[in-house]
XYZ file of N, CA and C in Angstrom:
588
model
N -2.557 122.473 57.056
C -1.683 121.712 57.898
C -0.605 123.079 58.474
N -1.291 123.735 59.976
C -0.752 124.569 60.772
C 0.512 124.701 61.288
N 1.146 126.129 60.336
C 2.638 125.590 61.202
C 2.869 125.938 62.149
N 1.902 126.363 62.653
C 2.325 126.979 64.783
C 1.846 125.372 65.292
N 2.693 125.217 65.973
C 3.153 124.134 67.003
C 2.193 124.286 68.235
N 0.829 124.360 68.681
C 0.536 124.444 69.513
C 0.192 123.403 70.674
N 0.206 124.313 71.678
C 0.448 123.306 73.422
C -1.003 122.392 73.088
N -1.144 121.368 73.786
C -2.020 120.118 73.835
C -3.176 121.302 74.139
N -2.819 122.332 75.374
C -4.512 123.043 76.199
C -4.460 124.508 74.655
N -3.756 124.666 73.752
C -4.417 125.736 72.524
C -4.680 124.689 71.699
N -4.119 123.812 71.385
C -4.559 122.896 70.242
C -6.325 122.180 70.681
N -6.648 121.738 71.501
C -8.184 121.928 71.375
C -8.968 122.659 71.310
N -8.932 124.824 71.562
C -9.501 125.526 70.965
C -8.888 125.765 70.053
N -7.427 125.087 69.066
C -7.667 125.729 67.794
C -8.620 124.926 67.406
N -8.589 122.984 67.222
C -9.447 121.474 66.776
C -11.151 122.741 66.502
N -11.245 123.073 67.739
C -12.881 123.770 68.030
C -13.235 124.447 67.532
N -12.054 125.420 67.012
C -12.177 126.879 65.884
C -12.408 125.724 64.186
N -11.678 125.218 64.060
C -11.316 123.777 62.693
C -13.105 123.974 62.719
N -13.258 123.313 63.963
C -15.218 122.497 63.521
C -16.392 123.671 62.727
N -15.550 125.175 63.975
C -16.424 125.947 62.930
C -15.433 127.528 62.700
N -15.164 127.149 61.788
C -14.626 128.921 61.692
C -14.808 129.884 61.263
N -14.127 131.486 60.944
C -15.190 132.645 61.149
C -15.169 132.554 59.063
N -16.524 133.200 59.004
C -16.427 133.391 57.839
C -15.120 134.015 56.793
N -14.601 133.433 56.319
C -13.235 134.418 55.190
C -12.011 133.874 55.789
N -11.962 133.613 57.314
C -10.600 132.443 57.878
C -10.247 131.486 56.335
N -8.965 131.687 56.197
C -7.784 130.880 55.623
C -6.766 130.640 55.932
N -5.679 130.158 56.946
C -4.673 130.314 57.417
C -3.675 130.206 56.660
N -2.751 130.630 56.808
C -1.354 130.946 55.560
C -0.344 129.698 55.625
N -0.339 129.039 54.762
C 1.031 128.356 54.534
C 2.080 128.259 54.686
N 2.244 127.404 55.490
C 4.397 127.400 54.935
C 4.390 128.310 53.528
N 4.364 127.804 52.606
C 5.052 127.763 51.247
C 4.625 129.857 51.296
N 3.574 130.104 52.006
C 2.962 131.404 51.568
C 3.377 132.481 52.568
N 3.858 132.269 54.011
C 4.578 132.174 55.600
C 6.211 132.694 53.989
N 6.439 131.704 54.347
C 7.875 131.513 53.315
C 7.742 133.286 51.703
N 7.187 132.447 51.719
C 7.614 134.100 50.462
C 7.012 135.141 50.860
N 6.127 135.371 51.862
C 6.130 136.577 52.313
C 7.495 136.948 52.741
N 7.698 136.429 53.802
C 9.394 136.894 54.044
C 10.276 136.373 53.958
N 10.220 136.213 52.526
C 11.581 136.662 51.760
C 10.797 138.169 50.708
N 10.476 139.035 50.846
C 9.944 139.842 50.303
C 10.414 140.858 51.228
N 11.142 140.578 52.566
C 11.704 141.674 53.386
C 12.264 141.973 53.986
N 13.125 143.002 54.581
C 14.262 143.234 55.157
C 14.032 143.305 56.432
N 14.649 142.001 57.460
C 14.164 142.050 58.641
C 15.620 143.100 59.625
N 15.364 143.971 60.088
C 16.396 144.319 61.312
C 15.517 144.432 62.812
N 16.651 145.036 63.641
C 16.790 144.017 64.953
C 15.439 145.227 65.977
N 14.968 145.225 66.446
C 14.044 145.744 67.183
C 12.876 146.646 66.295
N 12.902 145.648 65.450
C 10.996 146.456 64.339
C 10.221 146.039 64.777
N 9.631 146.975 64.612
C 7.793 146.973 65.253
C 7.199 146.141 64.284
N 6.236 145.466 64.013
C 5.519 144.077 63.069
C 4.395 144.402 63.858
N 2.900 144.466 63.052
C 2.168 143.905 63.184
C 1.190 142.867 62.437
N 0.739 141.834 62.693
C -0.790 141.810 62.235
C -1.616 141.744 61.797
N -2.588 142.282 61.488
C -3.496 142.923 61.817
C -4.976 141.264 61.060
N -5.933 141.049 62.246
C -7.014 140.216 61.309
C -5.889 138.952 61.292
N -5.427 138.949 62.689
C -4.606 137.627 62.680
C -5.250 136.412 63.208
N -6.301 135.943 63.371
C -5.732 134.761 62.639
C -5.736 133.724 63.956
N -4.802 132.690 63.758
C -3.982 132.053 64.987
C -3.135 132.381 64.960
N -3.454 133.316 64.004
C -1.371 134.079 64.316
C -0.093 133.948 63.271
N -0.095 132.536 62.290
C 0.993 132.251 61.645
C 1.869 132.657 61.498
N 0.906 134.353 60.472
C 2.411 135.931 60.343
C 3.000 136.228 60.926
N 2.288 136.415 62.693
C 3.115 136.255 64.367
C 3.881 135.931 64.334
N 3.640 134.520 64.036
C 4.772 133.858 64.633
C 6.009 133.862 63.946
N 5.845 133.543 62.775
C 6.480 133.820 61.995
C 7.488 134.730 61.826
N 6.988 136.077 62.343
C 7.619 137.532 62.188
C 7.770 137.032 63.598
N 7.822 136.991 64.773
C 8.285 136.972 66.403
C 9.867 135.560 65.809
N 9.847 134.740 65.875
C 10.707 133.612 65.049
C 12.059 133.775 64.678
N 11.546 135.286 64.256
C 12.166 136.145 63.499
C 13.619 136.957 64.097
N 13.257 137.419 65.279
C 13.487 138.750 66.727
C 12.759 139.288 66.687
N 11.000 139.529 65.768
C 10.257 140.621 65.435
C 9.581 140.764 66.631
N 9.460 142.548 67.592
C 7.916 142.173 68.536
C 6.907 142.140 67.775
N 6.335 141.481 67.955
C 5.037 141.869 66.952
C 3.246 141.713 67.578
N 2.925 142.281 67.484
C 1.612 143.292 67.823
C 0.265 142.138 67.139
N -0.092 141.905 67.895
C -1.736 141.685 66.787
C -3.166 142.122 66.896
N -3.853 142.659 65.826
C -5.564 142.187 66.072
C -6.321 141.965 65.640
N -7.655 141.266 66.324
C -7.808 139.650 65.865
C -9.418 140.082 66.391
N -10.985 139.893 65.694
C -12.123 140.595 66.737
C -12.372 139.348 66.470
N -12.345 137.936 66.291
C -13.189 136.853 66.938
C -12.341 136.250 68.172
N -13.268 136.299 69.373
C -13.649 136.011 71.297
C -11.969 134.683 70.871
N -12.297 133.288 70.159
C -11.622 132.759 70.139
C -9.952 132.586 69.509
N -10.293 133.938 68.514
C -8.578 133.774 68.106
C -7.863 134.678 68.725
N -8.659 135.676 69.255
C -7.783 136.313 70.589
C -7.404 135.771 71.881
N -8.471 134.926 72.724
C -7.439 133.309 73.449
C -6.426 132.973 73.127
N -6.839 132.455 71.760
C -5.756 131.433 71.465
C -4.405 132.050 71.515
N -4.098 133.671 70.865
C -3.239 134.946 69.890
C -3.169 135.031 71.971
N -3.813 135.357 72.903
C -3.073 135.807 73.731
C -2.194 134.508 74.810
N -2.817 133.661 74.527
C -1.783 132.680 74.947
C -0.993 132.277 74.911
N -1.414 132.641 73.439
C 0.374 132.991 72.438
C 1.462 133.646 72.763
N 0.761 134.347 73.872
C 2.133 135.545 74.101
C 2.236 137.043 73.464
N 1.285 136.848 71.854
C 1.019 138.140 71.853
C 0.168 139.399 72.154
N 0.773 140.668 71.993
C -0.257 142.197 72.417
C -1.354 142.125 71.718
N -2.265 141.944 72.073
C -3.457 142.172 71.305
C -3.842 143.485 71.274
N -3.952 144.156 70.135
C -3.751 145.839 70.487
C -4.969 146.532 69.607
N -6.459 145.616 69.787
C -7.170 146.189 69.099
C -7.938 145.035 68.412
N -9.385 145.388 68.378
C -10.407 144.075 67.752
C -11.014 143.815 66.375
N -10.926 144.865 65.942
C -12.211 145.167 64.423
C -10.319 146.316 63.755
N -10.118 145.457 62.722
C -8.887 146.310 62.452
C -9.613 147.638 61.577
N -10.532 147.057 61.127
C -11.405 148.227 60.381
C -11.527 149.966 60.662
N -12.291 149.598 62.231
C -12.431 150.409 63.246
C -11.112 151.020 64.094
N -10.758 150.225 64.576
C -9.560 150.063 65.216
C -9.190 151.192 65.451
N -8.140 152.413 66.563
C -7.644 152.992 65.924
C -6.255 152.426 66.503
N -5.177 152.961 65.689
C -3.663 152.643 65.676
C -3.049 153.274 66.883
N -2.668 152.421 67.996
C -1.939 152.951 68.867
C -0.036 153.321 68.572
N 0.199 152.606 67.601
C 1.433 153.191 66.952
C 1.654 153.051 65.549
N 2.841 152.903 65.119
C 2.684 152.616 63.363
C 3.879 151.482 63.352
N 3.758 150.948 62.673
C 4.823 150.278 62.555
C 5.552 149.724 61.617
N 6.683 149.020 61.587
C 7.902 149.220 61.047
C 7.677 147.585 59.745
N 6.644 147.223 59.852
C 6.468 145.767 58.912
C 5.012 145.786 59.577
N 4.126 144.910 58.132
C 2.756 144.528 58.360
C 2.989 143.436 57.474
N 2.570 142.335 57.503
C 2.544 140.896 57.709
C 0.921 140.668 57.264
N 0.409 140.110 56.679
C -1.570 140.490 56.610
C -1.083 139.033 55.854
N -3.051 138.480 55.611
C -3.434 137.475 55.127
C -4.503 138.373 55.474
N -5.467 139.059 55.414
C -6.293 139.086 55.783
C -7.968 138.709 54.444
N -8.624 138.509 55.345
C -10.312 138.198 54.604
C -10.588 138.634 53.412
N -11.145 137.670 52.219
C -11.375 139.064 50.991
C -12.728 139.079 51.188
N -13.932 138.637 52.235
C -14.852 139.151 52.370
C -15.570 138.982 53.392
N -16.098 139.886 53.815
C -16.973 139.287 55.506
C -18.366 138.495 55.952
N -18.310 138.250 54.394
C -20.053 137.838 54.192
C -19.995 137.116 52.965
N -21.169 136.312 52.321
C -21.286 136.295 50.601
C -21.725 137.655 50.277
N -22.162 138.684 50.712
C -22.477 140.028 49.890
C -22.011 140.785 50.392
N -20.667 140.742 51.320
C -19.064 142.219 51.540
C -18.565 141.378 50.622
N -18.182 141.901 49.925
C -16.373 141.402 49.334
C -15.570 143.050 49.303
N -14.864 142.204 48.948
C -13.359 143.562 48.468
C -12.930 143.956 50.063
N -13.047 143.130 51.219
C -12.669 143.343 52.652
C -11.822 143.844 52.719
N -10.577 142.277 51.417
C -9.151 142.449 51.519
C -8.144 143.942 51.230
N -9.136 144.784 50.010
C -8.644 145.876 49.490
C -8.864 146.919 50.692
N -9.910 146.745 51.599
C -10.314 148.173 52.499
C -8.710 147.292 53.585
N -8.995 146.249 54.303
C -7.597 146.174 54.825
C -6.285 146.537 54.599
N -6.215 146.737 52.949
C -4.324 146.995 52.857
C -4.408 148.439 53.011
N -5.259 149.034 52.070
C -5.500 150.342 52.101
C -5.148 150.736 53.867
N -6.021 150.750 54.813
C -6.346 151.014 55.902
C -4.860 151.435 56.733
N -3.947 149.741 56.202
C -2.473 149.389 56.565
C -1.453 150.105 56.107
N -1.667 150.345 54.995
C -0.936 151.060 54.578
C -1.055 153.016 54.889
N -2.476 153.255 54.775
C -2.304 154.628 55.414
C -2.329 154.864 56.883
N -2.821 154.253 57.922
C -2.477 154.579 59.002
C -1.776 153.536 59.959
N -1.387 152.374 60.243
C -0.596 151.514 60.740
C 0.396 151.818 60.033
N 1.575 151.753 59.299
C 2.289 151.596 58.332
C 3.488 152.399 58.303
N 4.949 152.641 59.465
C 5.794 153.701 59.773
C 5.873 154.559 57.832
N 6.473 155.961 58.336
C 7.556 155.809 57.351
C 8.615 154.819 56.697
N 9.265 154.277 55.864
C 10.076 153.270 55.670
C 9.453 152.917 55.786
N 8.432 151.801 56.419
C 7.734 150.578 56.473
C 7.523 149.479 55.211
N 7.242 148.526 55.664
C 7.151 147.301 54.677
C 5.947 146.699 55.114
N 5.283 146.706 54.096
C 3.462 145.972 54.078
C 3.412 145.049 52.991
N 3.291 143.813 53.248
C 3.080 142.379 52.297
C 1.789 142.069 52.603
N 1.412 141.812 51.589
C -0.592 141.180 51.689
C -0.667 140.792 50.863
N -1.296 139.839 51.027
C -2.029 138.480 50.407
C -3.367 139.239 50.249
N -3.735 139.478 48.747
C -5.099 139.921 47.932
C -5.329 139.086 46.715
N -7.115 139.556 47.031
C -7.621 138.088 45.805
C -7.438 138.831 44.141
N -8.034 137.893 43.448
C -6.809 138.777 42.123
C -8.373 139.402 41.773
N -9.579 139.360 42.299
C -10.782 140.696 42.129
C -10.340 141.809 41.703
N -9.475 142.138 42.609
C -8.775 143.369 42.541
C -8.325 144.241 41.000
N -8.093 142.940 40.293
C -8.103 143.008 39.173
C -8.142 143.598 37.344
N -9.658 142.693 37.981
C -10.788 142.416 37.393
C -12.306 143.383 37.662
N -11.812 143.492 38.913
C -13.941 144.155 39.063
C -13.911 145.569 38.542
N -14.492 145.747 37.994
C -15.155 147.449 37.414
C -15.839 147.859 38.865
N -16.035 147.179 40.481
C -16.359 148.072 40.861
C -15.952 149.525 41.311
N -15.638 150.355 42.277
C -15.575 151.551 42.120
C -14.356 151.539 43.659
N -14.790 150.762 44.443
C -14.065 149.722 45.648
C -12.968 149.398 44.472
N -12.633 148.731 43.661
C -11.545 147.984 42.742
C -10.181 149.102 42.338
N -11.550 149.767 41.363
C -10.598 150.845 40.440
C -9.695 151.766 41.365
N -10.743 152.373 42.761
C -10.005 153.320 43.477
C -8.386 151.861 44.433
N -8.138 150.822 44.495
C -7.732 150.054 44.813
C -6.579 149.812 43.690
N -6.852 149.872 42.898
C -5.482 150.026 41.693
C -4.606 151.452 41.652
N -5.399 152.638 41.318
C -4.832 153.435 41.512
C -4.004 153.678 42.544
N -4.806 153.517 43.980
C -3.994 153.253 45.069
C -2.352 152.538 45.111
N -2.170 151.511 44.414
C -1.384 150.840 43.504
C -0.311 151.249 43.160
N -0.545 152.266 42.391
C -0.198 152.557 41.316
C 0.037 153.704 41.790
N -0.289 154.777 42.434
C 0.307 156.110 43.418
C 1.494 155.303 44.112
N 1.164 154.453 44.556
C 2.691 153.962 45.954
C 3.634 153.172 45.208
N 3.303 152.900 43.800
C 4.865 152.024 43.052
C 4.401 150.830 44.252
N 3.146 150.165 44.160
C 3.718 148.384 44.585
C 3.508 147.538 43.525
N 4.453 146.154 44.436
C 4.746 145.744 43.309
C 3.872 144.241 43.391
N 3.420 143.912 42.488
C 2.492 142.401 42.511
C 3.060 141.795 42.509
N 3.098 140.529 43.217
C 3.632 138.781 42.541
C 1.745 137.764 43.219
N 2.585 137.403 41.940
C 0.653 136.197 41.275
C 1.503 134.904 42.165
N 0.354 135.117 42.761
C 0.524 133.425 44.407
C 0.295 131.986 43.264
N 1.159 130.849 43.090
C 0.776 129.339 42.718
C -1.177 129.644 42.884
N -1.763 128.941 41.973
C -2.765 128.757 42.612
C -3.280 127.670 43.619
N -2.200 126.751 43.650
C -2.940 125.699 44.931
C -1.662 126.672 46.235
N -1.519 127.767 46.770
C -0.858 128.145 47.440
C -1.375 127.782 48.719
N -2.589 127.322 48.517
C -3.920 127.376 50.570
C -3.786 126.015 50.071
N -3.384 124.922 49.550
C -4.097 123.805 49.367
C -3.893 122.717 50.783
N -2.803 123.352 51.259
C -1.568 122.848 52.226
C -2.236 124.124 53.807
N -3.586 124.134 53.887
C -4.002 125.255 54.550
C -4.842 123.979 55.620
N -4.773 124.602 56.700
C -5.525 123.646 57.181
C -7.180 124.010 56.827
N -7.483 124.611 56.783
C -8.511 124.776 55.594
C -8.227 125.448 54.281
N -8.156 124.345 53.582
C -7.797 124.074 52.033
C -8.092 124.158 51.256
N -8.058 125.566 50.165
C -9.125 125.800 48.966
C -8.300 126.280 48.010
N -8.863 127.045 46.761
C -8.318 127.272 45.307
C -8.844 128.703 45.372
N -7.801 129.450 45.356
C -8.006 131.343 45.077
C -7.016 131.623 44.019
N -7.892 132.697 43.379
C -6.828 133.237 42.349
C -5.848 134.210 43.350
N -4.654 134.512 43.711
C -4.100 135.561 44.533
C -3.135 136.261 44.416
N -2.728 136.856 45.031
C -1.836 138.030 44.739
C -1.196 138.429 46.068
N 0.576 138.647 46.068
C 0.885 139.767 46.719
C 0.922 140.858 46.609
N 0.831 141.737 47.200
C 0.549 143.389 47.152
C 2.315 143.314 48.944
N 2.943 144.616 47.448
C 4.427 144.237 48.364
C 4.267 145.873 48.363
N 4.513 146.739 49.380
C 4.890 148.203 49.420
C 5.461 148.400 50.915
N 6.357 149.298 49.605
C 7.756 150.116 50.892
C 7.003 151.498 50.729
N 6.947 152.139 52.244
C 6.417 153.501 52.752
C 7.286 154.036 51.806
């Protein structure tokens, strides 16, 4: 169940995307969005970003809190959907685009993998968001796969060191957190909360 009530002209585009969704896209549920918003302090005139925004669930939730939100998204169908919702698209490929500014708040539910052979993309998203897009004193909250805790590959090892260095907080998410999604899935995941 998508938490965005699309007007009919956008609903047909969204339904079309659901028929052939991008690999690794699993939209945030209302429950997940609420948990993420509970982790942040929202102030007037904040600048916020949702990287790899998909349909813009988190961007819409932030905008509903009175925050100005930019988005980055590589799928052209989602770009159109986000544009039609009034979001400013500031990049296409989050792992390659250059930041036009730094943000006070970043909420993200990045893909865990880009293909069957390319895993750990969520780790790259989180590290890049922190290093290049998060402003001083900014807040970053992201979903991350549970594999980052157990995998022995260099990427996961470096990521764990990074989490320790920035004193990140980890919150284990309920196993069924994505069951109420337009693309239900069972996945072990956590929230990463970082304050710069």
